[in-house]
mmCIF file of C-alpha atoms in Angstrom:
data_model
loop_
_atom_site.group_PDB
_atom_site.id
_atom_site.type_symbol
_atom_site.label_atom_id
_atom_site.label_comp_id
_atom_site.label_asym_id
_atom_site.label_seq_id
_atom_site.Cartn_x
_atom_site.Cartn_y
_atom_site.Cartn_z
ATOM 1 C CA MET A 55 0.020 -0.001 -0.047
ATOM 2 C CA ASN A 56 1.302 3.483 -0.901
ATOM 3 C CA SER A 57 -1.843 5.573 -0.744
ATOM 4 C CA ILE A 58 -3.916 6.934 2.147
ATOM 5 C CA PRO A 59 -6.955 9.089 2.507
ATOM 6 C CA CYS A 60 -5.979 12.642 3.173
ATOM 7 C CA VAL A 61 -7.483 16.112 3.780
ATOM 8 C CA ILE A 62 -5.279 19.148 3.325
ATOM 9 C CA MET A 63 -6.312 22.039 5.624
ATOM 10 C CA ARG A 64 -4.992 25.362 6.683
ATOM 11 C CA GLY A 65 -4.873 25.816 10.418
ATOM 12 C CA GLY A 66 -4.089 29.285 11.451
ATOM 13 C CA THR A 67 -0.893 30.276 9.783
ATOM 14 C CA SER A 68 0.163 26.734 8.949
ATOM 15 C CA ARG A 69 -0.894 24.156 6.464
ATOM 16 C CA GLY A 70 -0.633 20.408 5.919
ATOM 17 C CA PRO A 71 -2.224 17.051 5.580
ATOM 18 C CA PHE A 72 -4.646 15.639 8.084
ATOM 19 C CA LEU A 73 -4.561 11.796 8.379
ATOM 20 C CA ARG A 74 -6.404 9.114 10.479
ATOM 21 C CA ARG A 75 -4.164 7.266 12.864
ATOM 22 C CA ARG A 76 -5.801 4.042 11.756
ATOM 23 C CA ASP A 77 -4.549 4.464 8.197
ATOM 24 C CA LEU A 78 -0.855 4.728 9.258
ATOM 25 C CA PRO A 79 1.773 2.408 10.547
ATOM 26 C CA GLN A 80 1.993 2.027 14.299
ATOM 27 C CA ASN A 81 5.794 1.684 14.338
ATOM 28 C CA GLN A 82 7.250 5.228 14.594
ATOM 29 C CA GLN A 83 10.113 4.630 12.307
ATOM 30 C CA GLU A 84 7.841 3.412 9.560
ATOM 31 C CA LEU A 85 5.434 6.297 10.252
ATOM 32 C CA SER A 86 8.381 8.851 9.914
ATOM 33 C CA GLU A 87 9.455 7.232 6.640
ATOM 34 C CA LEU A 88 5.952 7.484 5.241
ATOM 35 C CA LEU A 89 5.523 11.124 6.303
ATOM 36 C CA LEU A 90 8.916 12.084 4.871
ATOM 37 C CA ASN A 91 8.125 10.533 1.470
ATOM 38 C CA ALA A 92 4.598 12.054 1.499
ATOM 39 C CA MET A 93 5.974 15.492 2.228
ATOM 40 C CA GLY A 94 8.899 15.133 -0.298
ATOM 41 C CA SER A 95 11.561 15.915 2.418
ATOM 42 C CA GLY A 96 15.181 15.923 1.505
ATOM 43 C CA HIS A 97 14.727 18.457 -1.220
ATOM 44 C CA ALA A 98 14.467 22.295 -0.721
ATOM 45 C CA LEU A 99 11.217 22.482 -2.706
ATOM 46 C CA GLN A 100 9.881 19.098 -1.455
ATOM 47 C CA ILE A 101 9.211 18.611 -5.124
ATOM 48 C CA ASP A 102 8.248 14.915 -4.880
ATOM 49 C CA GLY A 103 5.635 15.440 -2.172
ATOM 50 C CA ILE A 104 2.984 17.771 -0.900
ATOM 51 C CA GLY A 105 5.182 19.837 1.389
ATOM 52 C CA GLY A 106 5.541 23.639 0.634
ATOM 53 C CA GLY A 107 9.315 23.965 1.137
ATOM 54 C CA ASN A 108 8.808 25.843 4.356
ATOM 55 C CA SER A 109 8.544 24.690 7.971
ATOM 56 C CA LEU A 110 5.085 26.225 8.259
ATOM 57 C CA THR A 111 3.890 24.080 5.394
ATOM 58 C CA SER A 112 5.707 20.913 6.242
ATOM 59 C CA LYS A 113 3.402 19.810 9.149
ATOM 60 C CA VAL A 114 1.191 16.864 9.599
ATOM 61 C CA ALA A 115 -1.847 16.376 11.857
ATOM 62 C CA ILE A 116 -2.673 12.773 12.806
ATOM 63 C CA VAL A 117 -6.123 12.499 14.372
ATOM 64 C CA GLU A 118 -8.195 9.582 15.798
ATOM 65 C CA ARG A 119 -11.147 9.118 18.158
ATOM 66 C CA SER A 120 -9.850 9.147 21.695
ATOM 67 C CA GLU A 121 -10.329 6.220 24.136
ATOM 68 C CA ARG A 122 -9.915 8.699 27.063
ATOM 69 C CA ASP A 123 -12.881 9.636 29.114
ATOM 70 C CA ASP A 124 -11.951 13.284 29.257
ATOM 71 C CA ALA A 125 -11.396 13.751 25.470
ATOM 72 C CA ASP A 126 -13.085 13.248 22.160
ATOM 73 C CA ILE A 127 -10.075 13.246 19.878
ATOM 74 C CA ASP A 128 -6.370 12.304 20.119
ATOM 75 C CA TYR A 129 -4.096 14.630 18.108
ATOM 76 C CA LEU A 130 -0.548 13.808 17.239
ATOM 77 C CA PHE A 131 1.472 16.519 15.554
ATOM 78 C CA ALA A 132 4.498 15.897 13.330
ATOM 79 C CA GLN A 133 7.011 18.529 12.277
ATOM 80 C CA VAL A 134 8.615 17.147 9.105
ATOM 81 C CA ASN A 135 11.931 18.694 8.255
ATOM 82 C CA VAL A 136 12.166 20.109 4.759
ATOM 83 C CA LEU A 137 15.878 19.557 3.938
ATOM 84 C CA GLU A 138 16.754 16.728 6.324
ATOM 85 C CA ARG A 139 15.100 13.244 6.521
ATOM 86 C CA HIS A 140 13.832 13.864 10.114
ATOM 87 C CA VAL A 141 10.457 14.034 11.777
ATOM 88 C CA ASP A 142 10.011 15.678 15.163
ATOM 89 C CA PHE A 143 7.143 14.417 17.236
ATOM 90 C CA SER A 144 8.111 16.384 20.316
ATOM 91 C CA PRO A 145 6.331 19.745 19.828
ATOM 92 C CA ASN A 146 2.666 20.693 19.494
ATOM 93 C CA CYS A 147 1.363 23.129 16.907
ATOM 94 C CA GLY A 148 -1.502 25.270 17.965
ATOM 95 C CA ASN A 149 -2.112 26.567 14.516
ATOM 96 C CA MET A 150 -2.692 23.121 12.958
ATOM 97 C CA LEU A 151 -4.761 22.378 16.096
ATOM 98 C CA SER A 152 -7.280 25.056 15.030
ATOM 99 C CA ALA A 153 -8.269 22.683 12.145
ATOM 100 C CA VAL A 154 -8.463 19.496 14.184
ATOM 101 C CA GLY A 155 -11.993 20.277 15.488
ATOM 102 C CA PRO A 156 -13.498 20.938 11.960
ATOM 103 C CA TYR A 157 -11.681 17.929 10.615
ATOM 104 C CA ALA A 158 -12.931 15.565 13.375
ATOM 105 C CA ILE A 159 -16.530 16.700 12.912
ATOM 106 C CA GLU A 160 -16.402 16.303 9.138
ATOM 107 C CA ALA A 161 -14.766 12.911 9.485
ATOM 108 C CA GLY A 162 -17.647 11.745 11.657
ATOM 109 C CA LEU A 163 -15.437 11.430 14.824
ATOM 110 C CA VAL A 164 -17.467 13.964 16.789
ATOM 111 C CA GLU A 165 -21.293 14.534 16.669
ATOM 112 C CA PRO A 166 -21.896 18.257 15.935
ATOM 113 C CA GLU A 167 -24.269 20.450 18.025
ATOM 114 C CA ASP A 168 -26.475 23.222 16.654
ATOM 115 C CA GLY A 169 -24.521 26.459 16.897
ATOM 116 C CA VAL A 170 -21.152 25.726 18.410
ATOM 117 C CA THR A 171 -19.528 22.287 18.929
ATOM 118 C CA ILE A 172 -16.899 21.923 21.604
ATOM 119 C CA VAL A 173 -14.418 19.387 20.598
ATOM 120 C CA ARG A 174 -12.055 18.337 23.500
ATOM 121 C CA VAL A 175 -8.671 17.363 22.064
ATOM 122 C CA PHE A 176 -5.952 15.446 23.732
ATOM 123 C CA ASN A 177 -2.590 16.387 22.376
ATOM 124 C CA ILE A 178 -0.326 13.306 22.388
ATOM 125 C CA ASN A 179 2.775 15.408 22.080
ATOM 126 C CA THR A 180 2.327 17.434 25.249
ATOM 127 C CA GLN A 181 -0.199 15.176 27.039
ATOM 128 C CA ARG A 182 -2.469 18.199 27.489
ATOM 129 C CA LEU A 183 -6.067 18.921 26.840
ATOM 130 C CA ILE A 184 -7.510 21.705 24.511
ATOM 131 C CA ASP A 185 -11.158 22.809 23.992
ATOM 132 C CA CYS A 186 -11.772 23.767 20.359
ATOM 133 C CA HIS A 187 -14.974 25.732 19.932
ATOM 134 C CA VAL A 188 -16.116 25.125 16.277
ATOM 135 C CA PRO A 189 -18.846 27.123 14.606
ATOM 136 C CA THR A 190 -21.571 24.530 13.532
ATOM 137 C CA PRO A 191 -24.805 26.364 12.746
ATOM 138 C CA GLY A 192 -27.425 23.727 11.623
ATOM 139 C CA ARG A 193 -25.006 21.073 12.818
ATOM 140 C CA ARG A 194 -22.602 21.757 9.922
ATOM 141 C CA VAL A 195 -19.072 23.076 10.066
ATOM 142 C CA ILE A 196 -18.662 26.400 8.449
ATOM 143 C CA TYR A 197 -15.403 27.958 7.271
ATOM 144 C CA GLU A 198 -16.861 31.378 6.021
ATOM 145 C CA GLY A 199 -16.988 34.152 8.601
ATOM 146 C CA ASN A 200 -15.750 37.622 9.595
ATOM 147 C CA THR A 201 -12.655 36.736 11.634
ATOM 148 C CA ARG A 202 -9.272 38.012 10.463
ATOM 149 C CA ILE A 203 -5.952 36.789 11.853
ATOM 150 C CA SER A 204 -2.550 38.241 11.102
ATOM 151 C CA GLY A 205 -0.582 36.186 8.527
ATOM 152 C CA VAL A 206 -3.643 34.898 6.655
ATOM 153 C CA PRO A 207 -5.408 36.700 3.821
ATOM 154 C CA GLY A 208 -9.128 37.336 4.003
ATOM 155 C CA GLN A 209 -11.715 36.356 6.538
ATOM 156 C CA ALA A 210 -13.024 33.111 7.940
ATOM 157 C CA ALA A 211 -15.040 31.607 10.760
ATOM 158 C CA GLY A 212 -13.523 32.142 14.170
ATOM 159 C CA ILE A 213 -12.449 29.081 16.133
ATOM 160 C CA ARG A 214 -11.737 29.624 19.856
ATOM 161 C CA LEU A 215 -8.996 27.468 21.386
ATOM 162 C CA SER A 216 -8.661 27.068 25.094
ATOM 163 C CA PHE A 217 -5.497 25.487 26.273
ATOM 164 C CA LEU A 218 -5.944 23.869 29.660
ATOM 165 C CA ASP A 219 -3.335 22.939 32.217
ATOM 166 C CA ILE A 220 -0.451 24.281 30.092
ATOM 167 C CA ALA A 221 2.339 24.876 32.546
ATOM 168 C CA GLY A 222 5.268 22.428 32.301
ATOM 169 C CA SER A 223 3.953 20.829 29.027
ATOM 170 C CA LYS A 224 7.196 19.061 28.289
ATOM 171 C CA THR A 225 9.402 19.662 31.395
ATOM 172 C CA GLY A 226 6.863 19.378 34.198
ATOM 173 C CA ALA A 227 7.514 22.952 35.426
ATOM 174 C CA LEU A 228 6.575 26.553 34.393
ATOM 175 C CA LEU A 229 10.167 27.609 35.254
ATOM 176 C CA PRO A 230 12.075 24.397 34.397
ATOM 177 C CA THR A 231 15.400 25.698 35.705
ATOM 178 C CA GLY A 232 13.818 27.129 38.833
ATOM 179 C CA GLN A 233 14.841 30.655 37.795
ATOM 180 C CA ALA A 234 12.890 33.411 36.136
ATOM 181 C CA MET A 235 16.037 34.807 34.636
ATOM 182 C CA GLU A 236 19.662 33.427 34.353
ATOM 183 C CA MET A 237 22.886 33.975 32.421
ATOM 184 C CA ILE A 238 24.152 31.767 29.527
ATOM 185 C CA ASP A 239 27.568 32.897 28.393
ATOM 186 C CA GLY A 240 27.024 36.384 29.488
ATOM 187 C CA THR A 241 23.577 36.753 28.007
ATOM 188 C CA GLU A 242 20.380 37.111 30.164
ATOM 189 C CA VAL A 243 17.819 34.493 29.194
ATOM 190 C CA SER A 244 14.517 33.227 30.554
ATOM 191 C CA CYS A 245 13.563 29.535 30.244
ATOM 192 C CA LEU A 246 9.769 28.916 30.525
ATOM 193 C CA ASP A 247 7.461 26.041 29.636
ATOM 194 C CA ALA A 248 3.817 26.907 29.001
ATOM 195 C CA ALA A 249 2.301 24.963 26.050
ATOM 196 C CA THR A 250 5.849 24.664 24.733
ATOM 197 C CA PRO A 251 9.256 25.188 26.160
ATOM 198 C CA VAL A 252 10.841 28.538 25.081
ATOM 199 C CA LEU A 253 14.081 30.398 25.505
ATOM 200 C CA MET A 254 13.539 34.198 25.754
ATOM 201 C CA VAL A 255 16.207 36.719 25.024
ATOM 202 C CA ALA A 256 15.947 40.622 24.946
ATOM 203 C CA ALA A 257 16.654 41.928 21.421
ATOM 204 C CA HIS A 258 19.098 44.564 22.652
ATOM 205 C CA ASP A 259 21.297 41.881 24.177
ATOM 206 C CA LEU A 260 21.759 40.437 20.754
ATOM 207 C CA GLY A 261 22.475 43.809 19.122
ATOM 208 C CA LEU A 262 19.136 43.970 17.590
ATOM 209 C CA GLU A 263 16.191 46.568 17.556
ATOM 210 C CA GLY A 264 13.738 43.709 17.771
ATOM 211 C CA ASP A 265 11.489 44.731 14.798
ATOM 212 C CA GLU A 266 13.815 43.301 12.090
ATOM 213 C CA THR A 267 12.109 41.335 9.214
ATOM 214 C CA PRO A 268 12.351 37.577 9.291
ATOM 215 C CA GLU A 269 14.253 37.814 6.054
ATOM 216 C CA LYS A 270 16.863 39.917 7.664
ATOM 217 C CA MET A 271 17.243 37.763 10.642
ATOM 218 C CA ASP A 272 17.458 34.618 8.565
ATOM 219 C CA MET A 273 20.529 36.173 6.597
ATOM 220 C CA ASP A 274 22.290 37.013 9.892
ATOM 221 C CA ALA A 275 24.441 33.893 10.362
ATOM 222 C CA GLU A 276 26.129 35.165 13.421
ATOM 223 C CA LEU A 277 22.732 35.770 15.059
ATOM 224 C CA LEU A 278 21.422 32.244 14.171
ATOM 225 C CA ALA A 279 24.620 30.609 15.420
ATOM 226 C CA ARG A 280 24.348 32.648 18.745
ATOM 227 C CA LEU A 281 20.705 31.628 19.205
ATOM 228 C CA GLU A 282 21.461 28.058 18.551
ATOM 229 C CA TYR A 283 24.232 28.087 21.121
ATOM 230 C CA LEU A 284 21.947 29.533 23.701
ATOM 231 C CA ARG A 285 19.206 27.061 22.758
ATOM 232 C CA LEU A 286 21.369 23.987 23.213
ATOM 233 C CA GLU A 287 22.512 25.137 26.669
ATOM 234 C CA ALA A 288 18.996 26.024 27.629
ATOM 235 C CA GLY A 289 17.800 22.586 26.516
ATOM 236 C CA GLN A 290 20.292 20.953 28.894
ATOM 237 C CA ARG A 291 19.268 23.170 31.781
ATOM 238 C CA MET A 292 15.618 22.607 31.150
ATOM 239 C CA GLY A 293 16.026 18.851 31.377
ATOM 240 C CA LEU A 294 15.410 18.321 27.726
ATOM 241 C CA GLY A 295 18.900 16.774 27.051
ATOM 242 C CA ASP A 296 20.683 17.168 23.818
ATOM 243 C CA VAL A 297 18.336 19.154 21.580
ATOM 244 C CA ARG A 298 20.355 19.188 18.363
ATOM 245 C CA ASP A 299 17.752 17.006 16.594
ATOM 246 C CA SER A 300 14.720 18.649 18.248
ATOM 247 C CA VAL A 301 12.913 21.883 17.559
ATOM 248 C CA LEU A 302 12.527 22.399 21.259
ATOM 249 C CA PRO A 303 13.057 24.724 23.054
ATOM 250 C CA LYS A 304 12.092 27.563 20.609
ATOM 251 C CA PRO A 305 14.063 30.806 20.858
ATOM 252 C CA VAL A 306 12.010 34.062 21.169
ATOM 253 C CA VAL A 307 13.619 37.568 20.743
ATOM 254 C CA LEU A 308 11.615 40.136 22.663
ATOM 255 C CA SER A 309 11.551 43.987 22.646
ATOM 256 C CA ALA A 310 9.222 46.822 23.553
ATOM 257 C CA PRO A 311 5.851 47.173 21.633
ATOM 258 C CA ARG A 312 5.659 49.578 18.678
ATOM 259 C CA SER A 313 1.856 50.196 18.932
ATOM 260 C CA LYS A 314 -0.433 51.465 21.715
ATOM 261 C CA GLU A 315 -2.235 48.127 21.767
ATOM 262 C CA GLY A 316 0.922 45.848 21.951
ATOM 263 C CA VAL A 317 2.438 44.574 25.152
ATOM 264 C CA LEU A 318 5.516 43.061 23.478
ATOM 265 C CA THR A 319 7.219 42.748 20.093
ATOM 266 C CA ALA A 320 8.340 39.172 19.427
ATOM 267 C CA ARG A 321 10.510 37.322 16.881
ATOM 268 C CA TYR A 322 9.980 33.625 17.183
ATOM 269 C CA PHE A 323 12.366 31.063 15.698
ATOM 270 C CA VAL A 324 11.486 27.521 14.489
ATOM 271 C CA PRO A 325 14.371 27.227 15.530
ATOM 272 C CA ALA A 326 16.770 27.854 12.715
ATOM 273 C CA ARG A 327 14.612 30.343 10.897
ATOM 274 C CA CYS A 328 12.504 33.347 12.024
ATOM 275 C CA HIS A 329 8.785 32.631 11.912
ATOM 276 C CA LYS A 330 6.793 34.823 9.515
ATOM 277 C CA ALA A 331 4.347 35.396 12.443
ATOM 278 C CA ILE A 332 4.334 33.592 15.785
ATOM 279 C CA ALA A 333 3.379 30.069 16.617
ATOM 280 C CA VAL A 334 0.220 29.690 18.720
ATOM 281 C CA THR A 335 2.056 27.695 21.391
ATOM 282 C CA GLY A 336 4.896 30.373 21.375
ATOM 283 C CA GLY A 337 2.368 33.148 21.842
ATOM 284 C CA ILE A 338 0.925 31.309 24.807
ATOM 285 C CA ALA A 339 4.327 30.889 26.378
ATOM 286 C CA VAL A 340 5.179 34.544 25.948
ATOM 287 C CA SER A 341 1.805 35.722 27.183
ATOM 288 C CA ALA A 342 2.172 33.510 30.269
ATOM 289 C CA ALA A 343 5.711 34.782 30.961
ATOM 290 C CA ILE A 344 4.624 38.427 30.984
ATOM 291 C CA SER A 345 2.969 38.140 34.418
ATOM 292 C CA VAL A 346 5.799 36.029 35.894
ATOM 293 C CA PRO A 347 8.007 38.352 38.019
ATOM 294 C CA GLY A 348 11.597 38.556 36.865
ATOM 295 C CA THR A 349 11.275 37.043 33.350
ATOM 296 C CA ILE A 350 12.595 38.925 30.425
ATOM 297 C CA ALA A 351 8.974 39.258 29.119
ATOM 298 C CA ASN A 352 7.841 40.670 32.465
ATOM 299 C CA ARG A 353 10.724 43.111 32.595
ATOM 300 C CA ILE A 354 10.245 44.557 29.047
ATOM 301 C CA ALA A 355 6.418 44.849 29.602
ATOM 302 C CA LEU A 356 7.159 46.674 32.883
ATOM 303 C CA GLN A 357 9.640 49.038 31.372
ATOM 304 C CA ALA A 358 7.251 49.824 28.489
ATOM 305 C CA GLY A 359 4.467 50.635 30.982
ATOM 306 C CA ARG A 360 2.240 47.876 29.748
ATOM 307 C CA ILE A 361 1.958 46.125 33.090
ATOM 308 C CA SER A 362 2.355 47.200 36.678
ATOM 309 C CA GLN A 363 4.416 45.506 39.364
ATOM 310 C CA GLY A 364 2.774 42.345 40.573
ATOM 311 C CA GLN A 365 -0.038 42.509 38.051
ATOM 312 C CA CYS A 366 -1.343 39.377 36.362
ATOM 313 C CA LEU A 367 -2.115 40.518 32.817
ATOM 314 C CA CYS A 368 -5.302 38.951 31.340
ATOM 315 C CA ASP A 369 -5.485 40.345 27.853
ATOM 316 C CA VAL A 370 -2.264 40.227 25.872
ATOM 317 C CA CYS A 371 -1.527 41.584 22.432
ATOM 318 C CA ILE A 372 1.801 40.368 21.011
ATOM 319 C CA GLU A 373 3.208 42.117 17.887
ATOM 320 C CA HIS A 374 4.921 39.876 15.372
ATOM 321 C CA PRO A 375 6.134 40.303 11.743
ATOM 322 C CA SER A 376 2.707 39.675 10.170
ATOM 323 C CA GLY A 377 0.618 41.652 12.637
ATOM 324 C CA VAL A 378 -0.573 40.870 16.130
ATOM 325 C CA MET A 379 -1.842 37.889 18.160
ATOM 326 C CA GLU A 380 -4.371 38.497 20.938
ATOM 327 C CA LEU A 381 -4.661 36.137 23.769
ATOM 328 C CA ARG A 382 -6.562 35.843 27.143
ATOM 329 C CA VAL A 383 -4.647 34.497 30.100
ATOM 330 C CA GLU A 384 -6.508 33.223 33.136
ATOM 331 C CA HIS A 385 -4.760 32.712 36.427
ATOM 332 C CA ARG A 386 -5.895 30.811 39.544
ATOM 333 C CA ASP A 387 -6.382 33.199 42.525
ATOM 334 C CA GLY A 388 -4.239 35.853 40.854
ATOM 335 C CA ASN A 389 -1.149 33.710 41.113
ATOM 336 C CA PRO A 390 1.144 34.261 38.019
ATOM 337 C CA HIS A 391 2.579 30.796 38.581
ATOM 338 C CA GLU A 392 -0.866 29.102 38.431
ATOM 339 C CA LEU A 393 -2.272 29.109 34.892
ATOM 340 C CA ALA A 394 -5.857 28.069 34.537
ATOM 341 C CA GLN A 395 -6.002 28.377 30.681
ATOM 342 C CA VAL A 396 -4.948 30.579 27.794
ATOM 343 C CA SER A 397 -7.417 31.144 24.920
ATOM 344 C CA LEU A 398 -7.229 32.763 21.482
ATOM 345 C CA VAL A 399 -9.186 32.741 18.209
ATOM 346 C CA ARG A 400 -7.812 31.207 15.074
ATOM 347 C CA THR A 401 -9.371 30.224 11.759
ATOM 348 C CA ALA A 402 -9.107 27.209 9.447
ATOM 349 C CA ARG A 403 -10.034 26.197 5.889
ATOM 350 C CA LYS A 404 -10.442 22.850 4.210
ATOM 351 C CA ILE A 405 -8.457 22.971 1.019
ATOM 352 C CA MET A 406 -8.838 19.528 -0.520
ATOM 353 C CA SER A 407 -9.986 15.942 0.267
ATOM 354 C CA GLY A 408 -8.799 12.863 -1.531
ATOM 355 C CA THR A 409 -6.076 10.223 -1.782
ATOM 356 C CA LEU A 410 -2.441 10.898 -0.967
ATOM 357 C CA PHE A 411 0.037 8.778 -2.919
ATOM 358 C CA TYR A 412 3.539 8.629 -1.459
ATOM 359 C CA ALA A 413 6.758 7.198 -2.804
ATOM 360 C CA LEU A 414 7.958 3.812 -1.461
ATOM 361 C CA PRO A 415 11.412 3.585 -0.067
ATOM 362 C CA GLN A 416 14.049 3.236 -2.888
ATOM 363 C CA ARG A 417 15.461 -0.243 -3.310
ATOM 364 C CA LYS A 418 18.582 -1.057 -5.334
ATOM 365 C CA VAL A 419 18.359 -4.004 -7.736
ATOM 366 C CA ALA A 420 20.966 -5.945 -9.594
ATOM 367 C CA PRO A 421 22.451 -4.096 -12.616
ATOM 368 C CA VAL A 422 21.495 -5.428 -16.007
ATOM 369 C CA PRO A 423 24.228 -6.096 -18.623
ATOM 370 C CA SER A 424 23.145 -3.158 -20.951
ATOM 371 C CA ASP A 425 23.257 -0.663 -18.118
ATOM 372 C CA PRO A 426 25.769 -1.314 -15.287
ATOM 373 C CA VAL A 427 24.271 1.151 -12.880
ATOM 374 C CA VAL A 428 20.551 1.097 -12.482
ATOM 375 C CA ASP A 429 18.564 2.354 -9.454
ATOM 376 C CA ILE A 430 14.832 1.533 -9.693
ATOM 377 C CA ALA A 431 12.455 3.506 -7.367
ATOM 378 C CA LEU A 432 9.471 1.236 -6.725
ATOM 379 C CA GLY A 433 6.122 2.842 -6.655
ATOM 380 C CA SER A 434 2.576 2.394 -7.856
#
């Protein structure tokens, strides 16, 4: 078999195939090989697959009905490397998550309600729950609406995502190192884990203004090397071990806001390139960090006058290269270290539904006399 049912969807500012777990190999190595071939990885354009040649369009959502009592759907996210033959199952992707609810309903995995259907999703990567509020007037998923999100053209139906119990998603602690701020090789950093582990650095400590374009940052080899050095050390300190082959933790460069509405300006890395916007999970981590005394996010927001000493900020607007991300942070009993949930609105769109054909692994065969070197790629 080298074909599987597939729905390609845009979720937030990301795009990729949505697949059923039942249609895929159970063995992780075999699953990785299938995804790499399906996306066309190992080539800058992913020319032999459906990947878009960018980390934001080389993502896969694997969905199945959950056997848990507290969830409707299990969601496994896969970040498929574009140039290298590597799949990372460690992170979550909140943007792709915004399409999980609509996909699950249309796939018959969740019975829709009239008006809004709440799909409770268990993210396998982080072992956390998320409530997806999907518009379903007349018990049908709609994609058309009046909601705009930065980084996506046009308007669509708004899908509210509420991330529950997000502190310590991968490390078990909001502040994995036990410190709100520390030094790595002379540079102040904050290591925080809320929805995803991040390494936060102030832009001025890297010789930056903080509002540089992603293209300019991607061309700065010295900056990328410095961030990777800090990231590798942060990974060790956060208990993640050697993170050379992992996208976690994600570096975030922070600076003061440029608009009246903004709380911070962020440049989020994935991790070797600057994100064109900001990942949902990255936005959650930064928004949570703003209220934690002593973090770099907290310090910059205080200096900019967007938060007062000891305040738990609820409504957060983060500026990023494509616009802004607005989030709502809820704390328990006003404690900045106790996160109840973080919510935000995304949009999604179904792009196509059909059969995905993927290349089988190449196998060398014995050469024939007329052609001493022959490689045959087996396929359908």
